[in-house]
Coordinates of C-alpha atoms in Angstrom, one line a residue:
G1 CA -26.4 54.0 125.6
L2 CA -23.9 56.4 124.0
D3 CA -25.9 56.4 120.7
Y4 CA -29.1 57.3 122.6
A5 CA -27.3 60.2 124.4
H6 CA -25.7 61.4 121.3
H7 CA -29.1 61.6 119.5
A8 CA -31.4 62.6 122.3
V9 CA -33.8 65.4 121.6
D10 CA -35.7 67.9 123.8
E11 CA -39.5 68.2 123.9
T12 CA -39.4 70.3 120.7
G13 CA -37.4 67.7 118.8
R14 CA -34.2 69.7 118.8
S15 CA -31.0 67.7 119.3
L16 CA -29.4 68.0 122.7
S17 CA -26.0 67.1 121.2
I18 CA -24.9 65.3 124.3
V19 CA -21.2 64.2 124.5
H20 CA -20.2 62.2 127.5
R21 CA -16.5 63.3 127.5
D22 CA -15.4 60.7 130.0
V23 CA -16.0 57.3 128.4
S24 CA -13.6 54.9 130.2
P25 CA -13.8 51.5 131.9
H26 CA -14.7 53.3 135.2
N27 CA -17.9 54.6 133.5
I28 CA -19.1 51.4 131.9
M29 CA -21.1 49.0 134.0
V30 CA -22.4 45.6 133.3
R31 CA -25.5 44.5 135.1
A32 CA -25.9 41.0 136.4
D33 CA -28.2 40.2 133.5
G34 CA -25.4 41.3 131.0
L35 CA -26.9 44.7 130.0
V36 CA -24.2 47.3 129.6
K37 CA -24.8 50.8 131.0
V38 CA -22.9 54.0 130.5
V39 CA -22.8 55.9 133.8
D40 CA -21.5 59.2 135.2
F41 CA -22.5 61.9 132.8
G42 CA -21.1 64.4 135.3
V43 CA -18.7 66.1 132.7
A44 CA -21.1 65.6 129.7
L45 CA -21.6 68.5 127.4
A46 CA -25.0 69.2 125.9
S47 CA -26.1 71.9 123.5
N48 CA -28.8 73.2 125.9
Q49 CA -26.4 74.0 128.7
H50 CA -26.6 77.6 129.6
H51 CA -23.4 77.8 131.7
E52 CA -19.8 77.4 131.0
T53 CA -17.7 74.8 132.8
Q54 CA -14.3 75.9 134.2
G55 CA -12.7 77.6 131.3
D56 CA -10.4 75.6 129.1
K57 CA -9.7 72.7 131.5
L58 CA -9.9 69.3 130.0
K59 CA -12.7 67.2 131.2
G60 CA -12.2 63.4 131.6
K61 CA -9.3 61.1 131.7
I62 CA -6.5 62.0 129.2
R63 CA -5.7 58.4 128.4
Y64 CA -9.2 57.9 127.0
M65 CA -9.6 61.2 125.2
S66 CA -10.1 61.7 121.5
P67 CA -7.6 63.9 119.5
E68 CA -10.2 66.6 119.1
Q69 CA -10.9 66.6 122.8
L70 CA -7.2 66.9 123.7
L71 CA -7.0 69.8 121.2
G72 CA -10.0 71.6 122.7
E73 CA -12.0 71.4 119.5
D74 CA -15.8 71.1 119.2
L75 CA -16.9 67.7 120.1
D76 CA -19.6 65.3 118.8
G77 CA -20.5 61.7 119.5
R78 CA -17.6 60.5 117.5
S79 CA -15.3 61.7 120.2
D80 CA -17.0 59.3 122.7
L81 CA -16.7 56.5 120.1
F82 CA -12.9 57.1 119.9
S83 CA -12.8 56.8 123.7
L84 CA -14.9 53.6 123.5
G85 CA -12.4 52.4 120.9
I86 CA -9.7 52.6 123.5
V87 CA -11.8 50.7 126.0
L88 CA -12.4 48.0 123.3
W89 CA -8.7 47.9 122.5
E90 CA -8.0 47.3 126.2
L91 CA -10.6 44.5 126.5
L92 CA -9.2 42.7 123.5
A93 CA -5.5 43.3 124.3
G94 CA -5.9 42.3 127.9
R95 CA -4.0 45.4 129.1
T96 CA -4.3 49.1 129.4
M97 CA -3.3 51.0 126.3
F98 CA -1.2 53.4 128.3
Q99 CA 0.3 51.9 131.4
N100 CA -0.4 53.4 134.8
G101 CA 2.0 56.2 135.5
A102 CA 2.6 56.9 131.8
N103 CA 3.7 60.5 131.2
P104 CA 0.6 62.5 130.3
I105 CA 2.5 64.3 127.6
D106 CA 3.6 61.0 126.0
V107 CA -0.1 59.8 126.1
F108 CA -1.2 63.1 124.5
Q109 CA 1.4 62.8 121.7
R110 CA 0.6 59.1 121.1
I111 CA -3.1 59.8 120.8
L112 CA -2.6 62.7 118.4
A113 CA -0.2 60.6 116.3
G114 CA -2.6 57.6 116.3
D115 CA 0.3 55.5 117.6
F116 CA -1.6 52.3 118.5
A117 CA -0.6 48.7 118.0
K118 CA -3.4 46.3 117.0
P119 CA -4.9 44.5 120.0
S120 CA -3.7 41.2 118.4
V121 CA -0.1 42.3 118.9
H122 CA -0.7 41.7 122.6
Q123 CA -3.3 38.9 122.2
P124 CA -2.6 36.9 119.0
D125 CA -6.0 35.1 119.2
V126 CA -7.8 38.4 118.5
P127 CA -9.4 38.0 115.1
P128 CA -8.4 40.4 112.3
V129 CA -12.0 41.7 112.0
L130 CA -11.9 42.9 115.6
D131 CA -8.5 44.6 115.0
E132 CA -10.2 46.4 112.1
V133 CA -13.3 47.5 114.2
V134 CA -11.0 48.9 116.8
A135 CA -8.8 50.6 114.2
R136 CA -11.8 52.3 112.7
A137 CA -13.0 53.5 116.1
L138 CA -9.5 54.9 116.7
R139 CA -9.0 56.8 113.5
I140 CA -7.5 60.2 114.0
K141 CA -9.8 61.9 111.6
R142 CA -13.3 61.7 113.1
E143 CA -14.9 61.6 109.6
E144 CA -13.2 58.2 109.2
R145 CA -14.6 56.7 112.4
F146 CA -18.0 55.1 113.0
A147 CA -20.5 57.9 112.6
R148 CA -22.8 56.5 115.3
G149 CA -22.7 54.1 118.2
T150 CA -25.2 51.9 116.4
E151 CA -22.7 51.4 113.5
L152 CA -20.0 50.3 116.0
A153 CA -22.5 48.0 117.7
A154 CA -23.5 46.6 114.3
A155 CA -19.9 45.8 113.4
L156 CA -19.5 43.9 116.7
R157 CA -22.9 42.2 116.3
S158 CA -21.9 41.1 112.8
F159 CA -18.8 39.5 114.2
L160 CA -20.8 37.6 116.9
D161 CA -23.5 36.6 114.4
A162 CA -20.7 35.1 112.2
G163 CA -19.8 32.8 115.0
G164 CA -17.2 34.9 116.8
P165 CA -16.4 34.2 120.4
V166 CA -19.0 35.2 123.0
E167 CA -17.2 34.6 126.3
G168 CA -13.7 35.0 127.5
E169 CA -11.6 36.1 130.4
V170 CA -10.3 39.6 130.4
R171 CA -7.4 40.7 132.6
L172 CA -6.0 44.2 132.5
T173 CA -2.4 44.5 133.6

């Protein structure tokens, strides 16, 4: 869903450059048939927007923002993939990356510093290959992250195709 949005074009073929800006567990839904949907593009940014949102305010949830989003820099799809990396980290670690009530300044500083333990620190049964997928999604320099959502999906599909786990219970604490 994110890859489709990031690479959507208008009727002339010009890129819309859509960036969701609020990728978080609250905006990812799983249908009864298992299909995953990204929802609530309410704060999304697109290149064809002709109006400004409210000044320099941050849009989205700080605990799921990319470094460039926190710094108010120009965004592209890799920002959403960083946010998705946090969601993946939480699914694998079985806990939120930043505990509820965490000081927003501390969260801001940890994201900018790339101060993240591997998910396997919290769940030892997480395979190293998944630690590496998450680590790549969470790289501070966006050029070092997955370039497209399809690349991230392919890395996860490769893990599953190699016989990785398919089902499991996830509890966020």
